[in-house]
Coordinates of C-alpha atoms and ligand atoms in Angstrom, one line a residue:
X252 CA -129.7 -94.7 -23.1
X253 CA -132.7 -97.1 -22.5
X254 CA -135.8 -95.2 -21.2
X255 CA -137.3 -97.6 -19.0
X256 CA -133.9 -99.1 -17.9
X257 CA -133.3 -95.7 -16.6
X258 CA -136.9 -95.0 -15.5
X259 CA -136.7 -97.9 -12.8
X260 CA -133.5 -96.3 -11.3
X261 CA -134.7 -95.5 -7.6
X262 CA -132.3 -92.6 -7.1
X263 CA -131.2 -89.3 -8.7
X264 CA -129.6 -90.6 -12.0
X265 CA -127.5 -87.4 -12.2
X266 CA -126.1 -88.2 -8.8
X267 CA -125.6 -91.7 -9.7
X268 CA -123.7 -91.0 -12.9
X269 CA -121.4 -88.4 -10.9
X270 CA -120.6 -91.2 -8.3
X271 CA -119.9 -93.6 -11.4
X272 CA -117.6 -91.1 -13.0
X273 CA -115.8 -90.3 -10.0
X274 CA -115.1 -94.1 -9.6
X275 CA -113.9 -93.9 -13.3
X276 CA -111.2 -91.5 -12.8
X277 CA -110.1 -93.7 -10.0
X278 CA -109.7 -96.6 -12.4
X279 CA -107.7 -94.9 -14.8
X280 CA -105.1 -93.6 -12.1
X281 CA -105.0 -96.9 -10.6
X282 CA -104.4 -98.3 -13.8
X283 CA -101.6 -96.3 -14.6
X284 CA -100.2 -96.4 -11.2
X285 CA -100.0 -100.2 -11.6
X286 CA -98.8 -100.3 -15.1
X287 CA -96.1 -97.8 -14.7
X288 CA -94.9 -99.3 -11.2
X289 CA -94.6 -102.8 -13.1
X290 CA -92.3 -101.0 -15.4
X291 CA -89.8 -99.4 -12.7
X292 CA -90.0 -101.5 -9.6
X293 CA -86.8 -102.5 -8.0
X294 CA -85.8 -104.7 -5.2
X295 CA -86.2 -108.3 -3.7
X296 CA -89.1 -110.2 -5.0
X297 CA -89.4 -107.9 -7.9
X298 CA -90.5 -110.6 -10.4
X299 CA -93.2 -111.7 -8.4
X300 CA -94.4 -108.3 -7.7
X301 CA -94.3 -107.0 -11.6
X302 CA -96.6 -110.2 -12.1
X303 CA -99.2 -108.9 -9.7
X304 CA -98.8 -105.2 -10.4
X305 CA -99.4 -106.2 -14.2
X306 CA -102.4 -108.2 -13.5
X307 CA -104.1 -105.5 -11.2
X308 CA -103.3 -103.0 -14.1
X309 CA -105.4 -105.1 -16.5
X310 CA -108.0 -105.5 -13.8
X311 CA -108.3 -101.9 -13.1
X312 CA -108.8 -101.2 -16.7
X313 CA -111.6 -103.7 -17.1
X314 CA -113.3 -101.8 -14.0
X315 CA -113.1 -98.6 -16.2
X316 CA -114.8 -100.5 -18.9
X317 CA -117.4 -101.8 -16.7
X318 CA -118.0 -98.1 -15.2
X319 CA -118.2 -96.7 -18.7
X320 CA -120.5 -99.2 -20.0
X321 CA -123.1 -98.4 -17.1
X322 CA -122.6 -94.6 -17.6
X323 CA -123.5 -95.0 -21.1
X324 CA -126.3 -97.2 -20.6
X325 CA -127.6 -94.5 -18.2
X326 CA -127.4 -91.7 -20.6
X327 CA -124.2 -90.1 -19.1
X328 CA -121.0 -89.2 -20.4
X329 CA -117.8 -90.8 -19.2
X330 CA -115.2 -88.2 -18.4
X331 CA -113.7 -87.2 -21.5
X332 CA -110.4 -85.5 -20.2
X333 CA -107.5 -87.1 -18.6
X334 CA -107.0 -83.5 -17.1
X335 CA -110.4 -84.0 -15.4
X336 CA -109.2 -87.1 -13.6
X337 CA -107.7 -85.3 -10.8
X338 CA -110.7 -83.1 -10.0
X339 CA -113.1 -86.2 -9.9
X340 CA -110.9 -88.9 -8.3
X341 CA -111.9 -90.1 -4.8
X342 CA -108.7 -92.0 -4.2
X343 CA -105.8 -89.8 -6.1
X344 CA -102.8 -90.7 -7.5
X345 CA -99.3 -91.7 -5.8
X346 CA -96.7 -91.3 -8.6
X347 CA -94.0 -94.1 -8.0
X348 CA -91.2 -91.8 -7.9
X349 CA -89.3 -94.3 -5.4
X350 CA -88.9 -97.6 -7.2
X351 CA -88.2 -99.5 -4.1
X352 CA -90.6 -102.5 -3.9
X353 CA -91.7 -101.9 -0.6
X354 CA -92.7 -98.4 -1.4
X355 CA -94.5 -99.5 -4.5
X356 CA -96.5 -102.1 -2.5
X357 CA -97.5 -99.7 0.1
X358 CA -98.5 -96.9 -2.2
X359 CA -100.7 -99.5 -3.9
X360 CA -102.0 -101.2 -0.9
X361 CA -103.3 -97.5 0.2
X362 CA -105.2 -97.2 -3.1
X363 CA -106.9 -100.5 -2.9
X364 CA -108.0 -99.4 0.6
X365 CA -109.4 -96.3 -0.6
X366 CA -111.2 -98.2 -3.4
X367 CA -112.9 -100.7 -1.1
X368 CA -114.3 -97.9 0.9
X369 CA -115.3 -95.8 -2.0
X370 CA -116.9 -99.1 -3.6
X371 CA -118.6 -100.2 -0.3
X372 CA -120.1 -96.7 -0.2
X373 CA -121.7 -96.9 -3.4
X374 CA -122.8 -100.3 -2.8
X375 CA -124.8 -99.1 0.4
X376 CA -126.1 -96.4 -1.9
X377 CA -127.4 -98.5 -4.7
X378 CA -128.4 -101.4 -3.0
X379 CA -132.2 -101.1 -3.4
X380 CA -131.9 -98.1 -5.5
X381 CA -130.4 -99.5 -8.6
X382 CA -129.7 -103.2 -8.5
X383 CA -128.0 -103.3 -11.8
X384 CA -125.4 -100.9 -10.8
X385 CA -125.1 -102.7 -7.4
X386 CA -124.1 -105.8 -9.2
X387 CA -121.5 -104.0 -11.1
X388 CA -120.1 -102.5 -8.1
X389 CA -120.2 -105.6 -6.2
X390 CA -117.8 -107.4 -8.8
X391 CA -115.6 -104.4 -8.8
X392 CA -115.4 -104.8 -5.0
X393 CA -114.7 -108.3 -4.9
X394 CA -111.6 -107.6 -6.9
X395 CA -110.4 -104.6 -4.9
X396 CA -110.5 -106.9 -1.9
X397 CA -108.7 -109.5 -3.6
X398 CA -106.1 -106.9 -4.7
X399 CA -105.2 -105.6 -1.4
X400 CA -104.6 -109.1 0.0
X401 CA -102.6 -109.9 -3.0
X402 CA -100.4 -107.0 -2.2
X403 CA -100.2 -107.6 1.6
X404 CA -99.3 -111.2 1.0
X405 CA -96.3 -110.0 -1.2
X406 CA -95.5 -107.5 1.8
X407 CA -95.6 -110.3 4.1
X408 CA -93.4 -112.6 2.1
X409 CA -91.0 -109.3 1.5
X410 CA -90.8 -108.8 5.4
X411 CA -90.0 -112.4 6.2
X412 CA -87.4 -112.4 3.2
X413 CA -85.7 -109.5 4.7
X414 CA -85.8 -110.8 8.4
X415 CA -84.1 -114.1 7.3
X416 CA -81.3 -112.5 5.3
Ligands
LIG784 MG1 -104.2 -110.5 -8.3
LIG785 FE1 -110.5 -101.2 -9.7
LIG786 FE1 -107.7 -102.8 -7.4

């Protein structure tokens, strides 16, 4: 932990670390949901959907990396056990038990919408209190916004395709 770097944080660091750890758990669950979804998805436009799901999985893992970097920098400990992910998560996990492409898209869109709300709140909380965290959260939020739109665009194409058939 950098002492001055931590001392300039204008909010309770413990509270901030808890918020970052919650988001960290969300990212691992999102990663796994995408990663597995890409393996099992079935139905029309599956190839295009797989490419997007795989890309998002990689990006969610990178969000976990960004968060853990900041957690450690602030003297915190990233959640050490996957068992605890469920206790800490904001957005939960939707098991891809139904492999139909539309269901997989819907589940992941729901996850992205929760992520957007979560990061928007974290952004507001850190805006003036901690510009370093704010900047990291902003980068992540930008990507979650992109993720939602990517998936909704696929959903739209799928609807057009099914309507035409
Ligand atoms: Mg994408
Ligand atoms: Fe993410
Ligand atoms: Fe995302």
